[in-house]
JSON list of C-alpha atoms in Angstrom, two decimals:
[
{"chain": "A", "resi": 1, "resn": "MET", "atom": "CA", "xyz": [-11.12, 12.57, 9.59]},
{"chain": "A", "resi": 2, "resn": "ASP", "atom": "CA", "xyz": [-9.82, 13.92, 5.83]},
{"chain": "A", "resi": 3, "resn": "PHE", "atom": "CA", "xyz": [-9.14, 12.10, 2.89]},
{"chain": "A", "resi": 4, "resn": "LEU", "atom": "CA", "xyz": [-7.20, 13.44, -0.49]},
{"chain": "A", "resi": 5, "resn": "LYS", "atom": "CA", "xyz": [-9.48, 11.93, -2.55]},
{"chain": "A", "resi": 6, "resn": "VAL", "atom": "CA", "xyz": [-7.64, 10.18, -5.41]},
{"chain": "A", "resi": 7, "resn": "SER", "atom": "CA", "xyz": [-9.37, 9.72, -8.57]},
{"chain": "A", "resi": 8, "resn": "SER", "atom": "CA", "xyz": [-8.88, 7.89, -11.76]},
{"chain": "A", "resi": 9, "resn": "LYS", "atom": "CA", "xyz": [-7.74, 11.78, -13.65]},
{"chain": "A", "resi": 10, "resn": "SER", "atom": "CA", "xyz": [-5.36, 12.73, -10.84]},
{"chain": "A", "resi": 11, "resn": "SER", "atom": "CA", "xyz": [-1.64, 13.26, -11.43]},
{"chain": "A", "resi": 12, "resn": "PRO", "atom": "CA", "xyz": [0.51, 10.77, -9.93]},
{"chain": "A", "resi": 13, "resn": "SER", "atom": "CA", "xyz": [3.18, 13.35, -9.48]},
{"chain": "A", "resi": 14, "resn": "SER", "atom": "CA", "xyz": [0.79, 16.18, -8.12]},
{"chain": "A", "resi": 15, "resn": "VAL", "atom": "CA", "xyz": [-0.90, 13.79, -5.82]},
{"chain": "A", "resi": 16, "resn": "ALA", "atom": "CA", "xyz": [2.81, 12.43, -4.57]},
{"chain": "A", "resi": 17, "resn": "GLY", "atom": "CA", "xyz": [3.93, 16.21, -4.02]},
{"chain": "A", "resi": 18, "resn": "ALA", "atom": "CA", "xyz": [1.20, 16.58, -1.95]},
{"chain": "A", "resi": 19, "resn": "ILE", "atom": "CA", "xyz": [2.05, 13.00, -0.15]},
{"chain": "A", "resi": 20, "resn": "ALA", "atom": "CA", "xyz": [5.53, 14.12, 0.87]},
{"chain": "A", "resi": 21, "resn": "GLY", "atom": "CA", "xyz": [4.16, 17.55, 1.80]},
{"chain": "A", "resi": 22, "resn": "MET", "atom": "CA", "xyz": [2.17, 16.49, 4.72]},
{"chain": "A", "resi": 23, "resn": "VAL", "atom": "CA", "xyz": [4.59, 13.77, 5.54]},
{"chain": "A", "resi": 24, "resn": "LYS", "atom": "CA", "xyz": [7.49, 16.26, 6.04]},
{"chain": "A", "resi": 25, "resn": "ASP", "atom": "CA", "xyz": [4.87, 18.70, 8.27]},
{"chain": "A", "resi": 26, "resn": "ASN", "atom": "CA", "xyz": [3.85, 15.41, 10.51]},
{"chain": "A", "resi": 27, "resn": "VAL", "atom": "CA", "xyz": [0.31, 15.39, 8.70]},
{"chain": "A", "resi": 28, "resn": "GLU", "atom": "CA", "xyz": [-1.98, 12.46, 8.96]},
{"chain": "A", "resi": 29, "resn": "VAL", "atom": "CA", "xyz": [-2.62, 11.35, 5.53]},
{"chain": "A", "resi": 30, "resn": "ASN", "atom": "CA", "xyz": [-5.28, 9.02, 4.20]},
{"chain": "A", "resi": 31, "resn": "LEU", "atom": "CA", "xyz": [-6.04, 8.53, 0.95]},
{"chain": "A", "resi": 32, "resn": "GLN", "atom": "CA", "xyz": [-9.95, 7.29, -0.36]},
{"chain": "A", "resi": 33, "resn": "CYS", "atom": "CA", "xyz": [-9.95, 6.14, -3.93]},
{"chain": "A", "resi": 34, "resn": "ILE", "atom": "CA", "xyz": [-13.22, 4.73, -5.97]},
{"chain": "A", "resi": 35, "resn": "GLY", "atom": "CA", "xyz": [-12.29, 2.44, -8.72]},
{"chain": "A", "resi": 36, "resn": "ALA", "atom": "CA", "xyz": [-9.04, 0.55, -10.57]},
{"chain": "A", "resi": 37, "resn": "GLY", "atom": "CA", "xyz": [-8.19, 3.74, -12.06]},
{"chain": "A", "resi": 38, "resn": "ALA", "atom": "CA", "xyz": [-7.43, 5.98, -8.69]},
{"chain": "A", "resi": 39, "resn": "VAL", "atom": "CA", "xyz": [-6.30, 2.81, -6.85]},
{"chain": "A", "resi": 40, "resn": "ASN", "atom": "CA", "xyz": [-3.69, 2.79, -9.20]},
{"chain": "A", "resi": 41, "resn": "GLN", "atom": "CA", "xyz": [-2.78, 6.76, -9.65]},
{"chain": "A", "resi": 42, "resn": "ALA", "atom": "CA", "xyz": [-2.68, 6.09, -5.86]},
{"chain": "A", "resi": 43, "resn": "MET", "atom": "CA", "xyz": [-0.04, 3.45, -5.68]},
{"chain": "A", "resi": 44, "resn": "LYS", "atom": "CA", "xyz": [1.82, 5.29, -8.63]},
{"chain": "A", "resi": 45, "resn": "ALA", "atom": "CA", "xyz": [1.74, 8.79, -6.14]},
{"chain": "A", "resi": 46, "resn": "VAL", "atom": "CA", "xyz": [3.43, 6.98, -3.28]},
{"chain": "A", "resi": 47, "resn": "ALA", "atom": "CA", "xyz": [5.78, 5.01, -5.48]},
{"chain": "A", "resi": 48, "resn": "ILE", "atom": "CA", "xyz": [6.82, 8.52, -6.52]},
{"chain": "A", "resi": 49, "resn": "ALA", "atom": "CA", "xyz": [6.93, 9.93, -2.94]},
{"chain": "A", "resi": 50, "resn": "ARG", "atom": "CA", "xyz": [8.61, 7.86, -1.65]},
{"chain": "A", "resi": 51, "resn": "GLY", "atom": "CA", "xyz": [11.29, 8.63, -3.81]},
{"chain": "A", "resi": 52, "resn": "PHE", "atom": "CA", "xyz": [10.81, 12.14, -2.00]},
{"chain": "A", "resi": 53, "resn": "LEU", "atom": "CA", "xyz": [11.16, 11.34, 1.19]},
{"chain": "A", "resi": 54, "resn": "ILE", "atom": "CA", "xyz": [13.12, 8.52, 1.42]},
{"chain": "A", "resi": 55, "resn": "PRO", "atom": "CA", "xyz": [16.31, 10.71, 0.65]},
{"chain": "A", "resi": 56, "resn": "CYS", "atom": "CA", "xyz": [15.10, 12.90, 3.44]},
{"chain": "A", "resi": 57, "resn": "GLY", "atom": "CA", "xyz": [15.09, 9.86, 6.10]},
{"chain": "A", "resi": 58, "resn": "TYR", "atom": "CA", "xyz": [11.28, 8.89, 5.81]},
{"chain": "A", "resi": 59, "resn": "ASP", "atom": "CA", "xyz": [9.97, 5.64, 4.19]},
{"chain": "A", "resi": 60, "resn": "ILE", "atom": "CA", "xyz": [6.26, 5.22, 3.60]},
{"chain": "A", "resi": 61, "resn": "SER", "atom": "CA", "xyz": [3.57, 2.81, 3.43]},
{"chain": "A", "resi": 62, "resn": "VAL", "atom": "CA", "xyz": [-0.02, 2.30, 2.57]},
{"chain": "A", "resi": 63, "resn": "ALA", "atom": "CA", "xyz": [-2.30, 0.22, 4.67]},
{"chain": "A", "resi": 64, "resn": "PRO", "atom": "CA", "xyz": [-5.97, -0.35, 2.50]},
{"chain": "A", "resi": 65, "resn": "VAL", "atom": "CA", "xyz": [-9.80, -0.69, 3.74]},
{"chain": "A", "resi": 66, "resn": "PHE", "atom": "CA", "xyz": [-12.80, -0.85, 2.56]},
{"chain": "A", "resi": 67, "resn": "SER", "atom": "CA", "xyz": [-14.88, 1.67, 3.34]},
{"chain": "A", "resi": 68, "resn": "GLU", "atom": "CA", "xyz": [-19.01, 2.26, 2.22]},
{"chain": "A", "resi": 69, "resn": "ILE", "atom": "CA", "xyz": [-19.10, 5.50, 1.13]},
{"chain": "A", "resi": 70, "resn": "ASP", "atom": "CA", "xyz": [-22.42, 7.32, 0.13]},
{"chain": "A", "resi": 71, "resn": "ILE", "atom": "CA", "xyz": [-22.08, 9.57, -3.25]},
{"chain": "A", "resi": 72, "resn": "ASP", "atom": "CA", "xyz": [-25.14, 10.85, -4.39]},
{"chain": "A", "resi": 73, "resn": "GLY", "atom": "CA", "xyz": [-27.85, 8.49, -2.67]},
{"chain": "A", "resi": 74, "resn": "THR", "atom": "CA", "xyz": [-26.03, 5.57, -3.76]},
{"chain": "A", "resi": 75, "resn": "SER", "atom": "CA", "xyz": [-23.76, 3.49, -2.36]},
{"chain": "A", "resi": 76, "resn": "ARG", "atom": "CA", "xyz": [-19.75, 2.31, -2.97]},
{"chain": "A", "resi": 77, "resn": "THR", "atom": "CA", "xyz": [-17.21, 0.66, -2.31]},
{"chain": "A", "resi": 78, "resn": "ALA", "atom": "CA", "xyz": [-14.54, 2.90, -2.05]},
{"chain": "A", "resi": 79, "resn": "LEU", "atom": "CA", "xyz": [-10.45, 2.00, -0.63]},
{"chain": "A", "resi": 80, "resn": "ARG", "atom": "CA", "xyz": [-9.14, 4.08, 1.70]},
{"chain": "A", "resi": 81, "resn": "MET", "atom": "CA", "xyz": [-5.51, 3.81, 2.58]},
{"chain": "A", "resi": 82, "resn": "ALA", "atom": "CA", "xyz": [-4.28, 4.82, 5.57]},
{"chain": "A", "resi": 83, "resn": "VAL", "atom": "CA", "xyz": [-0.28, 5.96, 5.18]},
{"chain": "A", "resi": 84, "resn": "TYR", "atom": "CA", "xyz": [2.29, 4.24, 7.44]},
{"chain": "A", "resi": 85, "resn": "VAL", "atom": "CA", "xyz": [5.38, 6.89, 8.33]},
{"chain": "A", "resi": 86, "resn": "HIS", "atom": "CA", "xyz": [8.92, 4.94, 9.42]},
{"chain": "A", "resi": 87, "resn": "SER", "atom": "CA", "xyz": [11.67, 7.19, 10.29]},
{"chain": "A", "resi": 88, "resn": "ILE", "atom": "CA", "xyz": [14.85, 5.01, 8.54]},
{"chain": "A", "resi": 89, "resn": "GLN", "atom": "CA", "xyz": [17.80, 4.53, 10.23]},
{"chain": "A", "resi": 90, "resn": "HIS", "atom": "CA", "xyz": [21.02, 4.81, 8.03]},
{"chain": "A", "resi": 91, "resn": "THR", "atom": "CA", "xyz": [23.32, 1.83, 8.30]},
{"chain": "A", "resi": 92, "resn": "SER", "atom": "CA", "xyz": [25.17, 0.39, 5.16]},
{"chain": "A", "resi": 93, "resn": "ALA", "atom": "CA", "xyz": [23.15, -1.94, 4.78]},
{"chain": "A", "resi": 94, "resn": "ALA", "atom": "CA", "xyz": [20.28, 1.20, 3.81]},
{"chain": "A", "resi": 95, "resn": "SER", "atom": "CA", "xyz": [22.55, 2.73, 1.39]},
{"chain": "A", "resi": 96, "resn": "SER", "atom": "CA", "xyz": [22.11, 2.28, -2.35]},
{"chain": "A", "resi": 97, "resn": "THR", "atom": "CA", "xyz": [25.22, 3.10, -3.74]},
{"chain": "A", "resi": 98, "resn": "GLN", "atom": "CA", "xyz": [26.45, -0.66, -4.74]},
{"chain": "A", "resi": 99, "resn": "ASN", "atom": "CA", "xyz": [27.17, -0.10, -7.79]},
{"chain": "A", "resi": 100, "resn": "ASN", "atom": "CA", "xyz": [29.70, -3.13, -8.09]},
{"chain": "B", "resi": 1, "resn": "MET", "atom": "CA", "xyz": [13.78, -12.44, -4.72]},
{"chain": "B", "resi": 2, "resn": "ASP", "atom": "CA", "xyz": [10.30, -14.35, -5.34]},
{"chain": "B", "resi": 3, "resn": "PHE", "atom": "CA", "xyz": [7.13, -12.08, -6.31]},
{"chain": "B", "resi": 4, "resn": "LEU", "atom": "CA", "xyz": [3.46, -13.13, -5.79]},
{"chain": "B", "resi": 5, "resn": "LYS", "atom": "CA", "xyz": [2.29, -12.35, -9.42]},
{"chain": "B", "resi": 6, "resn": "VAL", "atom": "CA", "xyz": [-0.80, -10.31, -9.59]},
{"chain": "B", "resi": 7, "resn": "SER", "atom": "CA", "xyz": [-3.12, -10.19, -12.33]},
{"chain": "B", "resi": 8, "resn": "SER", "atom": "CA", "xyz": [-6.40, -7.80, -12.87]},
{"chain": "B", "resi": 9, "resn": "LYS", "atom": "CA", "xyz": [-8.23, -11.71, -12.87]},
{"chain": "B", "resi": 10, "resn": "SER", "atom": "CA", "xyz": [-6.05, -12.68, -9.78]},
{"chain": "B", "resi": 11, "resn": "SER", "atom": "CA", "xyz": [-9.27, -13.70, -6.87]},
{"chain": "B", "resi": 12, "resn": "PRO", "atom": "CA", "xyz": [-8.65, -11.36, -4.15]},
{"chain": "B", "resi": 13, "resn": "SER", "atom": "CA", "xyz": [-9.43, -13.57, -1.31]},
{"chain": "B", "resi": 14, "resn": "SER", "atom": "CA", "xyz": [-7.26, -16.32, -3.40]},
{"chain": "B", "resi": 15, "resn": "VAL", "atom": "CA", "xyz": [-4.35, -13.44, -2.97]},
{"chain": "B", "resi": 16, "resn": "ALA", "atom": "CA", "xyz": [-5.42, -12.94, 0.24]},
{"chain": "B", "resi": 17, "resn": "GLY", "atom": "CA", "xyz": [-4.99, -15.76, 1.84]},
{"chain": "B", "resi": 18, "resn": "ALA", "atom": "CA", "xyz": [-1.52, -16.75, 0.30]},
{"chain": "B", "resi": 19, "resn": "ILE", "atom": "CA", "xyz": [-0.34, -13.66, 1.82]},
{"chain": "B", "resi": 20, "resn": "ALA", "atom": "CA", "xyz": [-1.69, -14.00, 5.17]},
{"chain": "B", "resi": 21, "resn": "GLY", "atom": "CA", "xyz": [-0.47, -17.65, 5.37]},
{"chain": "B", "resi": 22, "resn": "MET", "atom": "CA", "xyz": [3.08, -16.38, 4.24]},
{"chain": "B", "resi": 23, "resn": "VAL", "atom": "CA", "xyz": [3.08, -13.56, 7.07]},
{"chain": "B", "resi": 24, "resn": "LYS", "atom": "CA", "xyz": [2.02, -16.01, 9.68]},
{"chain": "B", "resi": 25, "resn": "ASP", "atom": "CA", "xyz": [5.01, -18.64, 8.69]},
{"chain": "B", "resi": 26, "resn": "ASN", "atom": "CA", "xyz": [7.46, -15.31, 8.82]},
{"chain": "B", "resi": 27, "resn": "VAL", "atom": "CA", "xyz": [7.97, -15.69, 4.89]},
{"chain": "B", "resi": 28, "resn": "GLU", "atom": "CA", "xyz": [8.86, -12.17, 3.76]},
{"chain": "B", "resi": 29, "resn": "VAL", "atom": "CA", "xyz": [5.92, -11.19, 1.19]},
{"chain": "B", "resi": 30, "resn": "ASN", "atom": "CA", "xyz": [6.07, -9.12, -2.13]},
{"chain": "B", "resi": 31, "resn": "LEU", "atom": "CA", "xyz": [3.63, -8.74, -4.86]},
{"chain": "B", "resi": 32, "resn": "GLN", "atom": "CA", "xyz": [3.95, -7.54, -8.79]},
{"chain": "B", "resi": 33, "resn": "CYS", "atom": "CA", "xyz": [1.55, -6.18, -11.06]},
{"chain": "B", "resi": 34, "resn": "ILE", "atom": "CA", "xyz": [1.37, -4.89, -14.16]},
{"chain": "B", "resi": 35, "resn": "GLY", "atom": "CA", "xyz": [-1.53, -2.47, -15.07]},
{"chain": "B", "resi": 36, "resn": "ALA", "atom": "CA", "xyz": [-4.72, -0.69, -13.75]},
{"chain": "B", "resi": 37, "resn": "GLY", "atom": "CA", "xyz": [-6.51, -4.01, -13.03]},
{"chain": "B", "resi": 38, "resn": "ALA", "atom": "CA", "xyz": [-4.17, -5.68, -11.19]},
{"chain": "B", "resi": 39, "resn": "VAL", "atom": "CA", "xyz": [-2.78, -3.42, -8.93]},
{"chain": "B", "resi": 40, "resn": "ASN", "atom": "CA", "xyz": [-6.71, -3.38, -7.73]},
{"chain": "B", "resi": 41, "resn": "GLN", "atom": "CA", "xyz": [-7.01, -6.57, -7.28]},
{"chain": "B", "resi": 42, "resn": "ALA", "atom": "CA", "xyz": [-3.90, -6.84, -5.13]},
{"chain": "B", "resi": 43, "resn": "MET", "atom": "CA", "xyz": [-4.93, -3.61, -2.71]},
{"chain": "B", "resi": 44, "resn": "LYS", "atom": "CA", "xyz": [-8.51, -5.66, -2.45]},
{"chain": "B", "resi": 45, "resn": "ALA", "atom": "CA", "xyz": [-6.33, -8.68, -1.22]},
{"chain": "B", "resi": 46, "resn": "VAL", "atom": "CA", "xyz": [-4.20, -6.77, 1.52]},
{"chain": "B", "resi": 47, "resn": "ALA", "atom": "CA", "xyz": [-7.46, -4.82, 2.88]},
{"chain": "B", "resi": 48, "resn": "ILE", "atom": "CA", "xyz": [-9.21, -8.71, 3.10]},
{"chain": "B", "resi": 49, "resn": "ALA", "atom": "CA", "xyz": [-5.67, -10.11, 4.66]},
{"chain": "B", "resi": 50, "resn": "ARG", "atom": "CA", "xyz": [-5.22, -6.97, 6.66]},
{"chain": "B", "resi": 51, "resn": "GLY", "atom": "CA", "xyz": [-8.65, -8.77, 8.14]},
{"chain": "B", "resi": 52, "resn": "PHE", "atom": "CA", "xyz": [-7.02, -11.83, 8.84]},
{"chain": "B", "resi": 53, "resn": "LEU", "atom": "CA", "xyz": [-4.13, -10.58, 10.90]},
{"chain": "B", "resi": 54, "resn": "ILE", "atom": "CA", "xyz": [-5.00, -7.99, 12.70]},
{"chain": "B", "resi": 55, "resn": "PRO", "atom": "CA", "xyz": [-6.91, -9.93, 14.91]},
{"chain": "B", "resi": 56, "resn": "CYS", "atom": "CA", "xyz": [-3.47, -12.71, 15.15]},
{"chain": "B", "resi": 57, "resn": "GLY", "atom": "CA", "xyz": [-1.64, -9.69, 16.16]},
{"chain": "B", "resi": 58, "resn": "TYR", "atom": "CA", "xyz": [-0.12, -8.22, 13.53]},
{"chain": "B", "resi": 59, "resn": "ASP", "atom": "CA", "xyz": [-0.98, -5.64, 10.57]},
{"chain": "B", "resi": 60, "resn": "ILE", "atom": "CA", "xyz": [0.64, -5.12, 7.01]},
{"chain": "B", "resi": 61, "resn": "SER", "atom": "CA", "xyz": [1.29, -2.53, 5.27]},
{"chain": "B", "resi": 62, "resn": "VAL", "atom": "CA", "xyz": [2.84, -2.31, 1.68]},
{"chain": "B", "resi": 63, "resn": "ALA", "atom": "CA", "xyz": [5.53, -0.28, -0.39]},
{"chain": "B", "resi": 64, "resn": "PRO", "atom": "CA", "xyz": [5.16, 0.44, -4.11]},
{"chain": "B", "resi": 65, "resn": "VAL", "atom": "CA", "xyz": [8.33, 0.93, -6.59]},
{"chain": "B", "resi": 66, "resn": "PHE", "atom": "CA", "xyz": [8.10, 0.54, -9.87]},
{"chain": "B", "resi": 67, "resn": "SER", "atom": "CA", "xyz": [9.87, -2.01, -11.63]},
{"chain": "B", "resi": 68, "resn": "GLU", "atom": "CA", "xyz": [10.39, -2.38, -15.11]},
{"chain": "B", "resi": 69, "resn": "ILE", "atom": "CA", "xyz": [10.58, -5.91, -16.38]},
{"chain": "B", "resi": 70, "resn": "ASP", "atom": "CA", "xyz": [11.00, -7.67, -19.44]},
{"chain": "B", "resi": 71, "resn": "ILE", "atom": "CA", "xyz": [7.41, -9.61, -20.66]},
{"chain": "B", "resi": 72, "resn": "ASP", "atom": "CA", "xyz": [8.63, -12.38, -23.81]},
{"chain": "B", "resi": 73, "resn": "GLY", "atom": "CA", "xyz": [11.19, -9.53, -24.98]},
{"chain": "B", "resi": 74, "resn": "THR", "atom": "CA", "xyz": [9.04, -6.26, -24.16]},
{"chain": "B", "resi": 75, "resn": "SER", "atom": "CA", "xyz": [9.64, -3.72, -21.70]},
{"chain": "B", "resi": 76, "resn": "ARG", "atom": "CA", "xyz": [6.94, -3.43, -19.32]},
{"chain": "B", "resi": 77, "resn": "THR", "atom": "CA", "xyz": [6.92, -1.37, -15.94]},
{"chain": "B", "resi": 78, "resn": "ALA", "atom": "CA", "xyz": [5.02, -3.29, -13.26]},
{"chain": "B", "resi": 79, "resn": "LEU", "atom": "CA", "xyz": [4.22, -2.31, -9.77]},
{"chain": "B", "resi": 80, "resn": "ARG", "atom": "CA", "xyz": [6.28, -3.75, -7.37]},
{"chain": "B", "resi": 81, "resn": "MET", "atom": "CA", "xyz": [4.81, -4.20, -3.67]},
{"chain": "B", "resi": 82, "resn": "ALA", "atom": "CA", "xyz": [7.04, -4.99, -0.46]},
{"chain": "B", "resi": 83, "resn": "VAL", "atom": "CA", "xyz": [4.47, -6.20, 2.37]},
{"chain": "B", "resi": 84, "resn": "TYR", "atom": "CA", "xyz": [6.03, -4.44, 5.47]},
{"chain": "B", "resi": 85, "resn": "VAL", "atom": "CA", "xyz": [4.44, -6.60, 8.94]},
{"chain": "B", "resi": 86, "resn": "HIS", "atom": "CA", "xyz": [3.64, -4.69, 12.36]},
{"chain": "B", "resi": 87, "resn": "SER", "atom": "CA", "xyz": [3.15, -6.51, 15.97]},
{"chain": "B", "resi": 88, "resn": "ILE", "atom": "CA", "xyz": [0.63, -5.07, 17.04]},
{"chain": "B", "resi": 89, "resn": "GLN", "atom": "CA", "xyz": [0.67, -3.40, 20.74]},
{"chain": "B", "resi": 90, "resn": "HIS", "atom": "CA", "xyz": [-3.00, -4.73, 22.05]},
{"chain": "B", "resi": 91, "resn": "THR", "atom": "CA", "xyz": [-4.00, -1.57, 24.27]},
{"chain": "B", "resi": 92, "resn": "SER", "atom": "CA", "xyz": [-7.15, 0.29, 24.86]},
{"chain": "B", "resi": 93, "resn": "ALA", "atom": "CA", "xyz": [-6.59, 2.88, 22.41]},
{"chain": "B", "resi": 94, "resn": "ALA", "atom": "CA", "xyz": [-6.25, -0.42, 19.80]},
{"chain": "B", "resi": 95, "resn": "SER", "atom": "CA", "xyz": [-9.74, -1.80, 20.86]},
{"chain": "B", "resi": 96, "resn": "SER", "atom": "CA", "xyz": [-12.45, -1.58, 18.58]},
{"chain": "B", "resi": 97, "resn": "THR", "atom": "CA", "xyz": [-15.45, -2.26, 21.10]},
{"chain": "B", "resi": 98, "resn": "GLN", "atom": "CA", "xyz": [-16.42, 1.85, 20.80]},
{"chain": "B", "resi": 99, "resn": "ASN", "atom": "CA", "xyz": [-20.06, 1.24, 20.44]},
{"chain": "B", "resi": 100, "resn": "ASN", "atom": "CA", "xyz": [-21.14, 4.47, 21.38]}
]
């Protein structure tokens, strides 16, 4: 399985664009983060990607799991996140045009 | 709407227990985090909560959104995460007994 590797220096908007493109192309998306800064950038990216995707009829969410990975012979705990894709049912309740 | 407020000092296992209990009680769960450390603790908590819930037939995922909140007169950007609950269909494909 391939992972989008997100680091603390990743640009959330760039990662968001990658996620949104893959979701629109029906490609399975999995993120891999090591460290709090990376997890934060990944979650910001998912929040931004939701803004791209919701108008197109998709919502996404992430399901995290711990994973021990080997980096240069050292074991590190990564947080891997599967991106779940949800089709949005367009109803009046889902409308965001409540300007009252 | 009430939020489980997660900080960088929150215990992931304690937050996980709270999430799992609320999901089992059919209570809507929303997390609120400010800062990378808080987001990291929240995602660790969700990973742990999945371990509690999946054997009970529920999976969960989180959908993040940015939110400007006021703390002591200062505007801060929080990451709020709605917890989505998914019923697991028990099929052989979902089995984790692949020991080959």
